[in-house]
CSV table of N, CA, C and O and ligand atoms in Angstrom, one decimal:
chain,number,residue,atom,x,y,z
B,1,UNK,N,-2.5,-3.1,-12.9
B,1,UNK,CA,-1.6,-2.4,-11.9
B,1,UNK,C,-1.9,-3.0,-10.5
B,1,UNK,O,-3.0,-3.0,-10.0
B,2,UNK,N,-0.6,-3.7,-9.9
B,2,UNK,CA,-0.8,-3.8,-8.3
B,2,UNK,C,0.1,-3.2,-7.6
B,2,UNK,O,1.2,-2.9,-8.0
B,3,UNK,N,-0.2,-3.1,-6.6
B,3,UNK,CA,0.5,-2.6,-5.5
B,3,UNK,C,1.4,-3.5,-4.5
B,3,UNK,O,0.9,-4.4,-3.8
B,4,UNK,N,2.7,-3.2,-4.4
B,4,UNK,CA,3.8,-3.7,-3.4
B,4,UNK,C,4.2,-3.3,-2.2
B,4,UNK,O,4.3,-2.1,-2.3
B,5,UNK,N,4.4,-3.5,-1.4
B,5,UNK,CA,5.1,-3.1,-0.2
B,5,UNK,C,6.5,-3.6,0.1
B,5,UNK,O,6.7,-4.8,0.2
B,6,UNK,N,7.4,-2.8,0.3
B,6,UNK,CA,8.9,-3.5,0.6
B,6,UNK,C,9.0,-3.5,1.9
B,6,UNK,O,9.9,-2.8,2.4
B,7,UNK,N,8.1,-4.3,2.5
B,7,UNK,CA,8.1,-4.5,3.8
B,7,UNK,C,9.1,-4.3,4.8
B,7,UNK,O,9.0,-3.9,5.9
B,8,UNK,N,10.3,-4.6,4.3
B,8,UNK,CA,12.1,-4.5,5.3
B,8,UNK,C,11.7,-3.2,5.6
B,8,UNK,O,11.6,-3.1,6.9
B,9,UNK,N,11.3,-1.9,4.9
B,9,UNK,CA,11.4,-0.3,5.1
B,9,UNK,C,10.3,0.1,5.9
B,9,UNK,O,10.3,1.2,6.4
B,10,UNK,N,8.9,-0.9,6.1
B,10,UNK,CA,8.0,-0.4,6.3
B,10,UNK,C,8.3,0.0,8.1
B,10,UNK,O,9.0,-0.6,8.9
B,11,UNK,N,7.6,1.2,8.3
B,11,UNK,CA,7.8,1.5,9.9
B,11,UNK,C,6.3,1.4,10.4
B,11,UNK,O,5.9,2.1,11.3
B,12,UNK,N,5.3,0.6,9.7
B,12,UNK,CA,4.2,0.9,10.7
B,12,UNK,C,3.1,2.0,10.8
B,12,UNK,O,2.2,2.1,11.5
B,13,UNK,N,3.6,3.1,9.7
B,13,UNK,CA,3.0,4.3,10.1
B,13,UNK,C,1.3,4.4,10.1
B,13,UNK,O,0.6,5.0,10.9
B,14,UNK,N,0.8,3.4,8.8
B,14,UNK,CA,-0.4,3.1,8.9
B,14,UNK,C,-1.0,3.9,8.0
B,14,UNK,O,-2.1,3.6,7.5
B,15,UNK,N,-0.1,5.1,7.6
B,15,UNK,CA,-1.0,6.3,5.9
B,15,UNK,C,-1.7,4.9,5.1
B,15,UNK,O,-2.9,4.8,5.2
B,16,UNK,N,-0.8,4.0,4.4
B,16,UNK,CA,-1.7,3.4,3.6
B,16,UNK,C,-2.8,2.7,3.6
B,16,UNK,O,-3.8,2.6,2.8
B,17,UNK,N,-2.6,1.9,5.0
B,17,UNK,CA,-4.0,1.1,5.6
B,17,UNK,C,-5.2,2.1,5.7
B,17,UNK,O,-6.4,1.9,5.4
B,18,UNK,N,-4.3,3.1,6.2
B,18,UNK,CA,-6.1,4.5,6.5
B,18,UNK,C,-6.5,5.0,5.3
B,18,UNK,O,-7.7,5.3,5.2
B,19,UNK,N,-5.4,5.0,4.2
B,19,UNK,CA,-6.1,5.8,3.4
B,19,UNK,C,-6.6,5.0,2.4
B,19,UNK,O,-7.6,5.3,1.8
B,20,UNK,N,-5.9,3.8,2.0
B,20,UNK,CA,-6.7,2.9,1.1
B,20,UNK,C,-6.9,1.4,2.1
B,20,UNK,O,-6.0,0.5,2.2
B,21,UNK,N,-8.1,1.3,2.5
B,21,UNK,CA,-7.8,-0.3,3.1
B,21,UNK,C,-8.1,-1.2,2.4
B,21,UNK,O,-7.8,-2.3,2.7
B,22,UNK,N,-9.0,-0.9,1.2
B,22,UNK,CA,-9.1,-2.2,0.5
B,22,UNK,C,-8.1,-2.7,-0.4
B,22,UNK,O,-8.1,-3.6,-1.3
B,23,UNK,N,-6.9,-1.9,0.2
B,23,UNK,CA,-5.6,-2.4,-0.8
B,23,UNK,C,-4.6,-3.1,0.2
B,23,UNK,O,-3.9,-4.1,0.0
B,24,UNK,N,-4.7,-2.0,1.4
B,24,UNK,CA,-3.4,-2.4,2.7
B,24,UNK,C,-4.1,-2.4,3.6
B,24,UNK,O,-5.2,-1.9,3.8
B,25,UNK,N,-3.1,-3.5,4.4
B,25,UNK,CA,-3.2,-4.0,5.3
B,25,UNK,C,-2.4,-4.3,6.1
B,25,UNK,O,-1.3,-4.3,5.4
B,26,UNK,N,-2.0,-4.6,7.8
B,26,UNK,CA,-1.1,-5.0,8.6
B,26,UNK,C,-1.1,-6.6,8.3
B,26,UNK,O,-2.2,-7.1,8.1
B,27,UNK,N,-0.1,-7.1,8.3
B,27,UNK,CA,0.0,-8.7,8.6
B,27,UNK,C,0.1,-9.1,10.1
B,27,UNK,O,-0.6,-8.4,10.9
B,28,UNK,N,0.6,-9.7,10.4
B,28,UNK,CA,0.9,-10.5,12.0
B,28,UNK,C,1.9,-9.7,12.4
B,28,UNK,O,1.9,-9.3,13.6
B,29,UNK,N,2.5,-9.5,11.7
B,29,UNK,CA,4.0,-8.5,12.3
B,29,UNK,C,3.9,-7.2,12.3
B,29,UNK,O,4.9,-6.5,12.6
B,30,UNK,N,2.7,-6.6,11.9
B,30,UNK,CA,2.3,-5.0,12.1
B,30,UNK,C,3.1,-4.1,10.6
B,30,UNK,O,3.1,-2.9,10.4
B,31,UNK,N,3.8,-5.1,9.8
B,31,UNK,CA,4.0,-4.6,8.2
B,31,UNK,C,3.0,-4.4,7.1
B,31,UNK,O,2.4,-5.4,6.6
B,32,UNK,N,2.9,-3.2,6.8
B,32,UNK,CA,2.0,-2.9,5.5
B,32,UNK,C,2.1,-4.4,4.5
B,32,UNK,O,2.9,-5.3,4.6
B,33,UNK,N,1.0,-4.5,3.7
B,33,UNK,CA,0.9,-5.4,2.7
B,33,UNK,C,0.2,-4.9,1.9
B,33,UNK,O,-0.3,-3.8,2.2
B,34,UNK,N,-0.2,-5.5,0.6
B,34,UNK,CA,-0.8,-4.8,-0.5
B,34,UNK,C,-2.1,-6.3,-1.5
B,34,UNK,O,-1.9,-6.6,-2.6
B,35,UNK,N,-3.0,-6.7,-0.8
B,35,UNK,CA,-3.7,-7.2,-1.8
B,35,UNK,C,-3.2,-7.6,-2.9
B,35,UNK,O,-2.4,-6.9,-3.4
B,36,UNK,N,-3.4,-8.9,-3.5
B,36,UNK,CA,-2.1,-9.5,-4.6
B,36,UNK,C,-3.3,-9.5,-5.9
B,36,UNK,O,-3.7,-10.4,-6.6
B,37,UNK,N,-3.8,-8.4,-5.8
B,37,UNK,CA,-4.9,-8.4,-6.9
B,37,UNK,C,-5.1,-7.0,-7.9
B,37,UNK,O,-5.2,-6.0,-7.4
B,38,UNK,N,-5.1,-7.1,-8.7
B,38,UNK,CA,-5.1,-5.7,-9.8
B,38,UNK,C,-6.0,-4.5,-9.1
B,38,UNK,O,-7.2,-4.8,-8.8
B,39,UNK,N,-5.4,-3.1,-8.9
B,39,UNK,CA,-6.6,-2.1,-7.9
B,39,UNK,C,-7.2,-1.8,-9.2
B,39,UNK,O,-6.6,-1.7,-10.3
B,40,UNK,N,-8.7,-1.7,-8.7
B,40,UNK,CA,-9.9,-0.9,-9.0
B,40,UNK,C,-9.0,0.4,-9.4
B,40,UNK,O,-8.0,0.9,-8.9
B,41,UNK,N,-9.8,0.6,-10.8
B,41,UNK,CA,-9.6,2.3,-11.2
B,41,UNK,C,-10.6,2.7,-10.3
B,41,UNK,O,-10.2,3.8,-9.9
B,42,UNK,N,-11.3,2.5,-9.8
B,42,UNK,CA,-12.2,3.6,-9.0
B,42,UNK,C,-11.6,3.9,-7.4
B,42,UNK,O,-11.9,4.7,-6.5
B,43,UNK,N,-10.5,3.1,-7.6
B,43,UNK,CA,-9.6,3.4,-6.1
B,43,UNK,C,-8.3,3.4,-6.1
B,43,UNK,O,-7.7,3.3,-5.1
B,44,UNK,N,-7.6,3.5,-7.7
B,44,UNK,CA,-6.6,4.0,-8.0
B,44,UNK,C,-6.2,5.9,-7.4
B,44,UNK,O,-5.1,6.4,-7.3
B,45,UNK,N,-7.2,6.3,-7.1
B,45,UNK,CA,-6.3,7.3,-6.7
B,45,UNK,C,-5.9,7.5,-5.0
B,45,UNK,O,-5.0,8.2,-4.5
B,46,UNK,N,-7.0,6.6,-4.5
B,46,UNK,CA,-6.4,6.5,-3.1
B,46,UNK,C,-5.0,5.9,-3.3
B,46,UNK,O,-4.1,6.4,-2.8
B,47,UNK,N,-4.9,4.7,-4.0
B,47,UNK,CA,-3.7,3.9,-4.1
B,47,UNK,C,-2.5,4.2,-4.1
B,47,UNK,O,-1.5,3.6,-3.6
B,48,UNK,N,-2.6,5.9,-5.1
B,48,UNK,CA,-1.1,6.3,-5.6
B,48,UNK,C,-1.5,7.2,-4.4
B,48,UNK,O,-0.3,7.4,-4.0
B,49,UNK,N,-2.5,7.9,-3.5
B,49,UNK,CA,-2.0,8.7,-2.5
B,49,UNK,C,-1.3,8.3,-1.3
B,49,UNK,O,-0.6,9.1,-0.7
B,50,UNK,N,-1.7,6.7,-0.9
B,50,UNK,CA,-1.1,5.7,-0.2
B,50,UNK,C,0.6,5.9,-0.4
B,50,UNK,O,1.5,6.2,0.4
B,51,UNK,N,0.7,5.6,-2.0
B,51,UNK,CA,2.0,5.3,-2.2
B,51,UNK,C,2.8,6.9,-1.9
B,51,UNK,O,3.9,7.1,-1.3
B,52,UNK,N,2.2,7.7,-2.4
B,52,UNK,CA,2.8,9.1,-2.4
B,52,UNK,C,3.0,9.3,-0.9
B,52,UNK,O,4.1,9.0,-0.4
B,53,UNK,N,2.3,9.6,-0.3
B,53,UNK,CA,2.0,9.8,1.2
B,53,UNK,C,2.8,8.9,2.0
B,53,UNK,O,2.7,9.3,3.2
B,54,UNK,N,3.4,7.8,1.9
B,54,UNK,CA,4.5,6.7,3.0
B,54,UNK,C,5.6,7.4,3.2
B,54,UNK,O,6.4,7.8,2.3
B,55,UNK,N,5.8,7.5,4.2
B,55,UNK,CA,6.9,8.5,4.9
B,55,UNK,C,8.1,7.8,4.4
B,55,UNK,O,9.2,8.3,4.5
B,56,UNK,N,8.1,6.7,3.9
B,56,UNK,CA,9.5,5.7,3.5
B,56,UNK,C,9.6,5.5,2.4
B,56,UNK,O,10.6,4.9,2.0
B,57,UNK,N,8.7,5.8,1.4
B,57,UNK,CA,8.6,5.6,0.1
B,57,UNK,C,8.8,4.1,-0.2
B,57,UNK,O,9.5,3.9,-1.2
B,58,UNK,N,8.4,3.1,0.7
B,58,UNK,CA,8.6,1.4,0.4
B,58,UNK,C,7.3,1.0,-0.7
B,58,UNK,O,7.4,-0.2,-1.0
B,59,UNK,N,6.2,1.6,-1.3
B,59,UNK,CA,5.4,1.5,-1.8
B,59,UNK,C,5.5,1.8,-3.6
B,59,UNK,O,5.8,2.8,-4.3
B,60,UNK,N,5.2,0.9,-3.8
B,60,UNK,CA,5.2,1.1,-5.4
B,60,UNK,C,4.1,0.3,-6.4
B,60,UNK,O,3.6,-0.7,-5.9
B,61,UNK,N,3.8,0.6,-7.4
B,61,UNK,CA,2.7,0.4,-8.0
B,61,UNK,C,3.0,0.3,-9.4
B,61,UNK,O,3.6,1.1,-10.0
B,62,UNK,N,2.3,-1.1,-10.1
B,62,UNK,CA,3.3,-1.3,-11.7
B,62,UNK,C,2.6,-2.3,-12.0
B,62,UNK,O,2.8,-2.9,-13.0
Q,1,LIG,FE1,4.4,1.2,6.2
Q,1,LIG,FE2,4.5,3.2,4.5
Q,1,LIG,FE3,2.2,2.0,4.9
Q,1,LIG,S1,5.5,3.0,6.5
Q,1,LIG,S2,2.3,1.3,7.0
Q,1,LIG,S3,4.0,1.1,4.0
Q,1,LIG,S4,2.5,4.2,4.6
């Protein structure tokens, strides 16, 4: 399972970076991003609280 960002929707808000940062991150342009790498079960639940918690719902996980 990894995580995506549909960056076009992202507003910046920052829930995912604070709550999971070993997954998200800002790029150059201040848009969420997601590590292009399979999340840790041991940090899968921050992951889906990330995705739950984005005020835009641009976050998905598969
Ligand atoms: Fe953007 Fe949603 Fe994260 S708005 S900063 S992808 S919580």
């Amino acid at each position: 399972m990894k995580a995506y960002v549909d960056q076009s929707g992202c507003i910046s808000c920052a829930l995912c970076v604070d709550t999971c940062p070993a997954i998200f991150h800002f790029n150059s342009e201040a848009k969420a991003e997601a590590v292009d790498e399979k999340i840790p079960s041991s940090i899968m639940d921050l992951a889906e609280r990330a995705r739950d918690g984005c005020p835009v719902q641009v976050i998905s996980i598969h």
